Amino acid sequence: MSNAREKKHAKKMRNQPTNVTLSSGFGAANERGAKHHNGNEKFFQYQKQELHSGAPQHQQPKSTHVSSETRMNEQPFKGQYRGEKGSKGQAGWRGGHQGAAREIPKYITASTFAQARAAEINAMLKAVTQKSSNSLVFQTLPRHMRRRAMSHNVKRLPRRLREIAQKEAEKTEHQKKEHSKNKCRKARRCHLNLLLEFNRRQKKNVWLETHIWHAKRFHMVKKWGYCLGESPTVKSYRASYRAMTRHCLLQDLSYYCCLELSGTEEELLKALSRMCSIDTGLTFAAVHFLSGKRQGSLVLYRADRYPEEMLGPITFIWKPDDGSSPVNRKLWLWTHPTLKQDILTELKIVCQCMQPLEAAASIPEVVLLPHEEKSHIEHTENCKKRKRDDGEKDSNPVKKIVGDGTRSPFQPYSWTSSTTGIVVSDLTMEMNRYRLIGPLSHAILTEALKTASVYTEIEDAEAEPHNWWVETCKNPDSVSVHHRQEAIFELLGGIASPAEIPAGTILGLTVGDPRVNLPQKKFKALPKLEKFQDNEKVRQLRLEGVPVECAHSFIWNQDICKNVTENKISEKELNQKRSELMVPGSQLDLGHRESKVPILLIQQPGKVTGEDQLGWGSGWDILLPKGWGMAFWIPFIYRGARVGGLKEGLIHSRYKGAPNIPEDFPDCPAGVLFAIEQENNLLEKYKRHPPAKRPNYVKHGTLSPFRCPWEQLARDWESRIITQTGSPESPSCASANSNPEREELCVVEGEHGSKMPCEPETLKDKPEEMDTDSIVDTVATDTTDEVVCGINDSGAKSTFCVLRSRKLLKCLAAWCQPVARRNQAALRASRIQQQELTRATCRSILCDYPRSLVWVSLSLLKKGNPESHTMICIPSKEDFLHLNENRFYSGPQESRHSDPFKAKAWEQKEKKKAEKGQKQEVDVAQSLAGEQSHAVAWAEMTPGLWTGPLPDVTGHCSRTLLGFVTQGDFSLVAGCGEALGFVSLTGLLEMLLDQSADKRGLVLLRTPASLQYRFARIIINI
């Protein structure tokens, strides 16, 4: 037989028992009938096969018995395989008959014959019932016979397969899960069940009141314990920029945390003065801030630890003194959620508030208990309505969670002090905070919000739920203040941009329900400048801002806010009243039933540093009681506001040149934790790519591509200055000796002082001669790697700080500005009182602020797109010469470095392959224990990244490292690449001393995955 027929024969015999053989009559006949291709008449000889005694023997009539030789001579097998007429059946029958005729027994044994047939039948049944694949029975049918219902209805299958399908359905893995009795759609869409599901999903992460609106249109992320919208699902990068520049961008900042301090003004200022310094700017005691007419901002430190141990930036508002309680004052501190816990802990220590108050303000509504919820489900499982008895009342109604759903009702949120009398309260999620950015903010506010009407008929309104507003209208002074606030609010429509109003201006208002005058279609609100063109009051508002008495708002009263939240008209009732209007679409008049909502408007100044685009990105923040989030959100959108997320907020802060929280505050605990998390995420993303599809940062000369080693940068620059000057004692040690609280810095420096100085030529010229064995030994044995690399996972205090002294920053900003030769004399005359840049001046600065970083802004001179972790380097003299000769000179290039870890990694890989299948004895394993521990250090190595402690980061490349970029991209405002970052104060002063006056402030930028340097100008904005 040919190979194909042998395979066919083997396939037929695959599932047959050993005592069953396939009849070879057909195949024998074919072989006997085949001729040689050489044309002779000889036939193949057929070899007899001995059949088993139980093999099937077909008996034929005696009249058909003829000798085999005669049959073969008389009937040639013409056309047997092609199917000629009569030849296939005749030749096949004869072949089978002749092959079996010689073996027909004269008698058979009935029992043996029956056993043989039984074995064949069992084999056949086994072959039919046994599955040859992992598919189900209905999947083995031809596609034209399959039906969707076969997967769950056995009777849809053919009869022959139903029994097998029934057995498969009885298996545990194919059993359907028991559905809850309350899972039908009618039950799920029941209002009460929707409310329970809504409350349940807020137990783990806090939802903002606009969460569902954002979830339908934004990419949602879980950050800082909240579910927040990161960016819209549509392309909106340029559209968001246009909204910030020419229209209006809306953001929900309700995740910001509010801390309230109440007590006497003297005690509050005394306690808070320990956490800030006047060296950084205006503090809590500034006149404009203390009066309550302006919002202030500053940076908090641990008590009496300035300039070290920074906690984070905050904004604060004093409650205006209305004369009711001249002794007690209230102060609101707004902070980022990552900074809240550290600041709250320090505030309780400074104010001595350790006693939790028993009385609670407003906490999230308590939902049903588990057993009550179970009983409720049992009652509603049939999804049928039933009539309530006349005497039956809903004793425990389910309420929607408004506020922080993760807060436990037993958790204290207010603390008091028996000595100072100060009360510290946590008002997180007790208010909504929205931000409108752009020049059309005024138009949207004046169109969407209408001031509350004053009650004249007090008798008719006394029975209404808004009793607080009734009492307010009885007071003539309160009504007068309300009218003045209304007049100032109307004047905002005649001002083109919020930047024209003094920074931080506060305006209190009481407005009506904004849902009442909601338009039927969206439109863009435009300012009405011609209406207030020659108005003297508008000019006065631009110069002086809002008066102190107009900054008062009832939102400071928690009882009033709770009343406003509880007595809000539901959307169902509001829509019902709209449907009853005689003229559809006309103005809805609720009369005295309309809610009166106290709000607070706070002006945001936008860009306040630098000389270009001042006032860009200015707008207004709106504070309103909880529960009213969507009631104000939708009217703002219907007036033309575009909504942005976290990414749009990051772009807004970068274009303003302001640091973003928490990534741009590396000296606070939240910034350290963010850097660790970011490094882990980028490293995981880097490892997902194969080595050939990712950059080799070792060859690019990038020591730390995923994290900025700030501590080592400051320490290396200090060691570099010590090496150049030859002084045995560094400035930091000199200042530490005078301050006993900083003795730890000297100890740390003494341990590593001999290791840190490194000649830049050693690593720059001969990188291939580095001893990799010594590096591995350091990795395996050194226990201070985290200190050397600047990694502080335990949250301990950092050995560096960020310079925030405004006086010194002004000097640095003036020194960084280039001066042309012809303007040097005029500039010297204008800077008579300013300190000159000399070695003695730099030495005195470094003694006061050792190991400090400076926040800088960078603008590329030519093309280039900076990104995070971009290196800021000092250009050499040759670079300035090339730039003077060719104004199109883009910048130098870094030579490719050698990879000192490549050979060792290859050696460890080959060794691991060789030892993979071998069994090692115990004594051999003990003798090689040192080598195995040696290999463990290399097992964690990632190809393309530097392993072990970092060398001198300042001199590792051909250009001296000055700092790193924290955020950067192409700026649509400036039309070029811009970046923000930090540089070493020591390195900056050294660079300014070496550069000429007309080239001061020029630096080089190089991204981690590139060898090309780009020229940029360094700017220090105050």
mmCIF file with all atom_site columns, N, CA and C in Angstrom, residues 354-392:
data_model
loop_
_atom_site.group_PDB
_atom_site.id
_atom_site.type_symbol
_atom_site.label_atom_id
_atom_site.label_alt_id
_atom_site.label_comp_id
_atom_site.label_asym_id
_atom_site.label_entity_id
_atom_site.label_seq_id
_atom_site.pdbx_PDB_ins_code
_atom_site.Cartn_x
_atom_site.Cartn_y
_atom_site.Cartn_z
_atom_site.occupancy
_atom_site.B_iso_or_equiv
_atom_site.pdbx_formal_charge
_atom_site.auth_seq_id
_atom_site.auth_comp_id
_atom_site.auth_asym_id
_atom_site.auth_atom_id
_atom_site.pdbx_PDB_model_num
ATOM 1   N N  . MET A 1 354 ? -6.341  67.513 71.119 1.00 0.00 ? 354 MET A N  1
ATOM 2   C CA . MET A 1 354 ? -6.282  66.067 71.137 1.00 0.00 ? 354 MET A CA 1
ATOM 3   C C  . MET A 1 354 ? -7.568  65.424 71.655 1.00 0.00 ? 354 MET A C  1
ATOM 4   N N  . GLN A 1 355 ? -8.534  66.240 72.095 1.00 0.00 ? 355 GLN A N  1
ATOM 5   C CA . GLN A 1 355 ? -9.777  65.704 72.646 1.00 0.00 ? 355 GLN A CA 1
ATOM 6   C C  . GLN A 1 355 ? -10.861 65.733 71.573 1.00 0.00 ? 355 GLN A C  1
ATOM 7   N N  . PRO A 1 356 ? -11.314 64.567 71.104 1.00 0.00 ? 356 PRO A N  1
ATOM 8   C CA . PRO A 1 356 ? -12.369 64.559 70.074 1.00 0.00 ? 356 PRO A CA 1
ATOM 9   C C  . PRO A 1 356 ? -13.700 65.008 70.650 1.00 0.00 ? 356 PRO A C  1
ATOM 10  N N  . LEU A 1 357 ? -14.421 65.773 69.850 1.00 0.00 ? 357 LEU A N  1
ATOM 11  C CA . LEU A 1 357 ? -15.736 66.252 70.275 1.00 0.00 ? 357 LEU A CA 1
ATOM 12  C C  . LEU A 1 357 ? -16.779 65.165 70.051 1.00 0.00 ? 357 LEU A C  1
ATOM 13  N N  . GLU A 1 358 ? -17.747 65.079 70.960 1.00 0.00 ? 358 GLU A N  1
ATOM 14  C CA . GLU A 1 358 ? -18.807 64.089 70.818 1.00 0.00 ? 358 GLU A CA 1
ATOM 15  C C  . GLU A 1 358 ? -19.859 64.560 69.823 1.00 0.00 ? 358 GLU A C  1
ATOM 16  N N  . ALA A 1 359 ? -20.156 65.842 69.853 1.00 0.00 ? 359 ALA A N  1
ATOM 17  C CA . ALA A 1 359 ? -21.178 66.358 68.938 1.00 0.00 ? 359 ALA A CA 1
ATOM 18  C C  . ALA A 1 359 ? -20.637 66.364 67.534 1.00 0.00 ? 359 ALA A C  1
ATOM 19  N N  . ALA A 1 360 ? -21.423 65.859 66.600 1.00 0.00 ? 360 ALA A N  1
ATOM 20  C CA . ALA A 1 360 ? -21.004 65.777 65.206 1.00 0.00 ? 360 ALA A CA 1
ATOM 21  C C  . ALA A 1 360 ? -21.776 66.788 64.388 1.00 0.00 ? 360 ALA A C  1
ATOM 22  N N  . ALA A 1 361 ? -21.095 67.332 63.422 1.00 0.00 ? 361 ALA A N  1
ATOM 23  C CA . ALA A 1 361 ? -21.766 68.223 62.478 1.00 0.00 ? 361 ALA A CA 1
ATOM 24  C C  . ALA A 1 361 ? -22.559 67.354 61.511 1.00 0.00 ? 361 ALA A C  1
ATOM 25  N N  . SER A 1 362 ? -22.384 67.480 60.276 1.00 0.00 ? 362 SER A N  1
ATOM 26  C CA . SER A 1 362 ? -23.119 66.671 59.307 1.00 0.00 ? 362 SER A CA 1
ATOM 27  C C  . SER A 1 362 ? -22.224 65.556 58.810 1.00 0.00 ? 362 SER A C  1
ATOM 28  N N  . ILE A 1 363 ? -22.715 64.342 58.908 1.00 0.00 ? 363 ILE A N  1
ATOM 29  C CA . ILE A 1 363 ? -21.986 63.174 58.427 1.00 0.00 ? 363 ILE A CA 1
ATOM 30  C C  . ILE A 1 363 ? -22.837 62.510 57.374 1.00 0.00 ? 363 ILE A C  1
ATOM 31  N N  . PRO A 1 364 ? -22.275 61.618 56.575 1.00 0.00 ? 364 PRO A N  1
ATOM 32  C CA . PRO A 1 364 ? -23.057 60.962 55.531 1.00 0.00 ? 364 PRO A CA 1
ATOM 33  C C  . PRO A 1 364 ? -24.251 60.227 56.117 1.00 0.00 ? 364 PRO A C  1
ATOM 34  N N  . GLU A 1 365 ? -25.325 60.238 55.349 1.00 0.00 ? 365 GLU A N  1
ATOM 35  C CA . GLU A 1 365 ? -26.545 59.593 55.807 1.00 0.00 ? 365 GLU A CA 1
ATOM 36  C C  . GLU A 1 365 ? -26.309 58.098 55.966 1.00 0.00 ? 365 GLU A C  1
ATOM 37  N N  . VAL A 1 366 ? -26.853 57.523 57.043 1.00 0.00 ? 366 VAL A N  1
ATOM 38  C CA . VAL A 1 366 ? -26.682 56.099 57.330 1.00 0.00 ? 366 VAL A CA 1
ATOM 39  C C  . VAL A 1 366 ? -27.686 55.316 56.511 1.00 0.00 ? 366 VAL A C  1
ATOM 40  N N  . VAL A 1 367 ? -27.219 54.314 55.788 1.00 0.00 ? 367 VAL A N  1
ATOM 41  C CA . VAL A 1 367 ? -28.080 53.492 54.959 1.00 0.00 ? 367 VAL A CA 1
ATOM 42  C C  . VAL A 1 367 ? -28.560 52.315 55.785 1.00 0.00 ? 367 VAL A C  1
ATOM 43  N N  . LEU A 1 368 ? -29.284 51.414 55.121 1.00 0.00 ? 368 LEU A N  1
ATOM 44  C CA . LEU A 1 368 ? -29.831 50.269 55.825 1.00 0.00 ? 368 LEU A CA 1
ATOM 45  C C  . LEU A 1 368 ? -28.746 49.364 56.356 1.00 0.00 ? 368 LEU A C  1
ATOM 46  N N  . LEU A 1 369 ? -29.017 48.769 57.520 1.00 0.00 ? 369 LEU A N  1
ATOM 47  C CA . LEU A 1 369 ? -28.112 47.770 58.054 1.00 0.00 ? 369 LEU A CA 1
ATOM 48  C C  . LEU A 1 369 ? -28.242 46.483 57.257 1.00 0.00 ? 369 LEU A C  1
ATOM 49  N N  . PRO A 1 370 ? -27.267 45.553 57.358 1.00 0.00 ? 370 PRO A N  1
ATOM 50  C CA . PRO A 1 370 ? -27.321 44.334 56.539 1.00 0.00 ? 370 PRO A CA 1
ATOM 51  C C  . PRO A 1 370 ? -28.597 43.529 56.736 1.00 0.00 ? 370 PRO A C  1
ATOM 52  N N  . HIS A 1 371 ? -29.049 43.364 58.006 1.00 0.00 ? 371 HIS A N  1
ATOM 53  C CA . HIS A 1 371 ? -30.253 42.561 58.197 1.00 0.00 ? 371 HIS A CA 1
ATOM 54  C C  . HIS A 1 371 ? -31.498 43.294 57.703 1.00 0.00 ? 371 HIS A C  1
ATOM 55  N N  . GLU A 1 372 ? -31.486 44.627 57.808 1.00 0.00 ? 372 GLU A N  1
ATOM 56  C CA . GLU A 1 372 ? -32.621 45.377 57.284 1.00 0.00 ? 372 GLU A CA 1
ATOM 57  C C  . GLU A 1 372 ? -32.664 45.335 55.764 1.00 0.00 ? 372 GLU A C  1
ATOM 58  N N  . GLU A 1 373 ? -31.470 45.378 55.162 1.00 0.00 ? 373 GLU A N  1
ATOM 59  C CA . GLU A 1 373 ? -31.409 45.313 53.711 1.00 0.00 ? 373 GLU A CA 1
ATOM 60  C C  . GLU A 1 373 ? -31.876 43.951 53.206 1.00 0.00 ? 373 GLU A C  1
ATOM 61  N N  . LYS A 1 374 ? -31.546 42.879 53.947 1.00 0.00 ? 374 LYS A N  1
ATOM 62  C CA . LYS A 1 374 ? -31.963 41.542 53.559 1.00 0.00 ? 374 LYS A CA 1
ATOM 63  C C  . LYS A 1 374 ? -33.484 41.418 53.624 1.00 0.00 ? 374 LYS A C  1
ATOM 64  N N  . SER A 1 375 ? -34.074 41.938 54.694 1.00 0.00 ? 375 SER A N  1
ATOM 65  C CA . SER A 1 375 ? -35.523 41.872 54.805 1.00 0.00 ? 375 SER A CA 1
ATOM 66  C C  . SER A 1 375 ? -36.200 42.698 53.721 1.00 0.00 ? 375 SER A C  1
ATOM 67  N N  . HIS A 1 376 ? -35.556 43.817 53.360 1.00 0.00 ? 376 HIS A N  1
ATOM 68  C CA . HIS A 1 376 ? -36.115 44.633 52.286 1.00 0.00 ? 376 HIS A CA 1
ATOM 69  C C  . HIS A 1 376 ? -36.088 43.891 50.956 1.00 0.00 ? 376 HIS A C  1
ATOM 70  N N  . ILE A 1 377 ? -35.023 43.149 50.700 1.00 0.00 ? 377 ILE A N  1
ATOM 71  C CA . ILE A 1 377 ? -34.931 42.391 49.450 1.00 0.00 ? 377 ILE A CA 1
ATOM 72  C C  . ILE A 1 377 ? -35.988 41.302 49.401 1.00 0.00 ? 377 ILE A C  1
ATOM 73  N N  . GLU A 1 378 ? -36.232 40.672 50.540 1.00 0.00 ? 378 GLU A N  1
ATOM 74  C CA . GLU A 1 378 ? -37.251 39.629 50.567 1.00 0.00 ? 378 GLU A CA 1
ATOM 75  C C  . GLU A 1 378 ? -38.629 40.206 50.275 1.00 0.00 ? 378 GLU A C  1
ATOM 76  N N  . HIS A 1 379 ? -38.885 41.427 50.721 1.00 0.00 ? 379 HIS A N  1
ATOM 77  C CA . HIS A 1 379 ? -40.191 42.023 50.476 1.00 0.00 ? 379 HIS A CA 1
ATOM 78  C C  . HIS A 1 379 ? -40.363 42.413 49.016 1.00 0.00 ? 379 HIS A C  1
ATOM 79  N N  . THR A 1 380 ? -39.265 42.778 48.346 1.00 0.00 ? 380 THR A N  1
ATOM 80  C CA . THR A 1 380 ? -39.362 43.275 46.979 1.00 0.00 ? 380 THR A CA 1
ATOM 81  C C  . THR A 1 380 ? -38.986 42.254 45.935 1.00 0.00 ? 380 THR A C  1
ATOM 82  N N  . GLU A 1 381 ? -38.856 40.981 46.326 1.00 0.00 ? 381 GLU A N  1
ATOM 83  C CA . GLU A 1 381 ? -38.386 39.996 45.354 1.00 0.00 ? 381 GLU A CA 1
ATOM 84  C C  . GLU A 1 381 ? -39.431 39.704 44.297 1.00 0.00 ? 381 GLU A C  1
ATOM 85  N N  . ASN A 1 382 ? -40.695 39.876 44.592 1.00 0.00 ? 382 ASN A N  1
ATOM 86  C CA . ASN A 1 382 ? -41.738 39.617 43.612 1.00 0.00 ? 382 ASN A CA 1
ATOM 87  C C  . ASN A 1 382 ? -41.989 40.808 42.703 1.00 0.00 ? 382 ASN A C  1
ATOM 88  N N  . CYS A 1 383 ? -41.353 41.921 42.990 1.00 0.00 ? 383 CYS A N  1
ATOM 89  C CA . CYS A 1 383 ? -41.447 43.125 42.166 1.00 0.00 ? 383 CYS A CA 1
ATOM 90  C C  . CYS A 1 383 ? -42.890 43.575 41.995 1.00 0.00 ? 383 CYS A C  1
ATOM 91  N N  . LYS A 1 384 ? -43.677 43.444 43.014 1.00 0.00 ? 384 LYS A N  1
ATOM 92  C CA . LYS A 1 384 ? -45.070 43.853 42.957 1.00 0.00 ? 384 LYS A CA 1
ATOM 93  C C  . LYS A 1 384 ? -45.311 44.963 43.961 1.00 0.00 ? 384 LYS A C  1
ATOM 94  N N  . LYS A 1 385 ? -46.103 45.915 43.568 1.00 0.00 ? 385 LYS A N  1
ATOM 95  C CA . LYS A 1 385 ? -46.449 47.000 44.478 1.00 0.00 ? 385 LYS A CA 1
ATOM 96  C C  . LYS A 1 385 ? -47.561 46.535 45.418 1.00 0.00 ? 385 LYS A C  1
ATOM 97  N N  . ARG A 1 386 ? -47.535 47.063 46.587 1.00 0.00 ? 386 ARG A N  1
ATOM 98  C CA . ARG A 1 386 ? -48.612 46.779 47.532 1.00 0.00 ? 386 ARG A CA 1
ATOM 99  C C  . ARG A 1 386 ? -49.009 48.091 48.193 1.00 0.00 ? 386 ARG A C  1
ATOM 100 N N  . LYS A 1 387 ? -50.231 48.126 48.621 1.00 0.00 ? 387 LYS A N  1
ATOM 101 C CA . LYS A 1 387 ? -50.730 49.336 49.263 1.00 0.00 ? 387 LYS A CA 1
ATOM 102 C C  . LYS A 1 387 ? -50.221 49.402 50.700 1.00 0.00 ? 387 LYS A C  1
ATOM 103 N N  . ARG A 1 388 ? -49.870 50.583 51.110 1.00 0.00 ? 388 ARG A N  1
ATOM 104 C CA . ARG A 1 388 ? -49.437 50.775 52.481 1.00 0.00 ? 388 ARG A CA 1
ATOM 105 C C  . ARG A 1 388 ? -50.657 51.024 53.361 1.00 0.00 ? 388 ARG A C  1
ATOM 106 N N  . ASP A 1 389 ? -50.617 50.427 54.502 1.00 0.00 ? 389 ASP A N  1
ATOM 107 C CA . ASP A 1 389 ? -51.715 50.632 55.442 1.00 0.00 ? 389 ASP A CA 1
ATOM 108 C C  . ASP A 1 389 ? -51.743 52.093 55.894 1.00 0.00 ? 389 ASP A C  1
ATOM 109 N N  . ASP A 1 390 ? -52.892 52.516 56.343 1.00 0.00 ? 390 ASP A N  1
ATOM 110 C CA . ASP A 1 390 ? -53.029 53.924 56.739 1.00 0.00 ? 390 ASP A CA 1
ATOM 111 C C  . ASP A 1 390 ? -52.141 54.272 57.914 1.00 0.00 ? 390 ASP A C  1
ATOM 112 N N  . GLY A 1 391 ? -52.028 53.313 58.813 1.00 0.00 ? 391 GLY A N  1
ATOM 113 C CA . GLY A 1 391 ? -51.221 53.590 59.993 1.00 0.00 ? 391 GLY A CA 1
ATOM 114 C C  . GLY A 1 391 ? -49.758 53.276 59.816 1.00 0.00 ? 391 GLY A C  1
ATOM 115 N N  . GLU A 1 392 ? -49.390 52.709 58.677 1.00 0.00 ? 392 GLU A N  1
ATOM 116 C CA . GLU A 1 392 ? -47.998 52.295 58.467 1.00 0.00 ? 392 GLU A CA 1
ATOM 117 C C  . GLU A 1 392 ? -47.153 53.499 58.065 1.00 0.00 ? 392 GLU A C  1
#
